[in-house]
Amino acid sequence: MTGSERFDAVGGAEQSGAVGGAAVVSGASGVLGTAIVRRLQREGRYVIGVDLRPESEADAHVPGDTGVAETWQRVAAALEERNSAAPGHGEPGEGRARGRSEPEEETAPGQAGATTASDPVALVIAAGAGGRSSVLDCTEEEWDRLLRANLTSTWLGIKHCAPALPPGSSIVTIGSIYGQNPPPGPPNIPSSPAYQAAKAGIEALTRLTASELAPRGIRVNCLAPGLFRTGITDDLSPEQFSARLSPAALGRPGEPAEVAGAVAFLVSGEATYITGSVLNVDGGYLLRL
């Protein structure tokens, strides 16, 4: 794998440091995903950004279906190519993988050190989608769509990429505090039961995967964000957002850099004895529920 794998046009990001190794980040064009990509780049990692968005509105009803599986297969192939490359082959930078499009090469930005096939890989699965409905109002279509977009896509990323990860690698999944406790009830606007069930499933999948991959020297952890200003909360009015935020002990929403920092810690050499854990980045939200 030379330069950086690129499936969709993106800008570069400043890099510094010399952590080395590759990183794969899904949901790379989202608010949190962008922050994670840039943080890992600054630490000197070669980053492959993966976007699991549908190519057209006509495809929007099948997230997590064949196109997502194919995208993860192509990412796994890129990692396998890296594993078979000569030591020192490739430089850190940024690429982006988007479902159903063809890769092209790009000169990697930044000057951090080269990666080798033996370097640990950080796999961060941050793609997801939300919705608004109650248990009784949720449709079967919404249930299937959000389970696929959140839980199935996470499983597919692990299924296809884990075999290509060398020992010492780390996987970080993205859950949610709403996978542990529901948001404040009526009259507050609900969060889809499918979204909450999917996020709870991601935590269970994380623990199971951590147990299965531990003999291979691969750590697996879950990060559960609290309330952040992302695309999932764009439909909330200021009053609704404040009501949703009210349980947070710190009294403010999180900043994307705070999630990125937590991810950087979990995939770093400072967290080599942590696996199967869920790290809540929620400003003390769950303390008051």
CSV table of C-alpha atoms in Angstrom, one decimal, residues 18 22 48 50 55 69 91 93 97 102 109 111-112 128 132 140 142 151 154 193 228 239 259 261 263 285:
chain,number,residue,atom,x,y,z
A,18,ALA,CA,6.0,9.6,15.6
A,22,ALA,CA,-1.9,2.6,10.3
A,48,ILE,CA,-7.6,5.3,6.0
A,50,VAL,CA,-14.0,5.0,5.5
A,55,GLU,CA,-24.0,6.6,-3.2
A,69,ALA,CA,-19.7,-5.3,3.3
A,91,GLU,CA,3.9,6.9,4.6
A,93,GLY,CA,-1.3,10.4,5.8
A,97,ALA,CA,-12.9,4.8,1.5
A,102,GLU,CA,-12.9,2.9,-6.8
A,109,PRO,CA,0.4,15.0,3.7
A,111,GLN,CA,6.3,14.3,7.4
A,112,ALA,CA,5.9,11.7,10.1
A,128,GLY,CA,-23.7,5.3,12.7
A,132,ARG,CA,-36.6,9.7,16.5
A,140,GLU,CA,-40.0,-2.2,11.1
A,142,GLU,CA,-36.6,2.0,10.9
A,151,LEU,CA,-24.6,-2.7,14.8
A,154,THR,CA,-19.7,-2.5,13.2
A,193,PRO,CA,-35.4,2.3,20.3
A,228,PHE,CA,-22.4,16.1,21.3
A,239,GLU,CA,-34.8,24.0,24.0
A,259,VAL,CA,-13.9,11.9,21.9
A,261,GLY,CA,-8.5,12.2,22.7
A,263,VAL,CA,-9.9,7.1,21.2
A,285,TYR,CA,-24.3,12.3,32.3
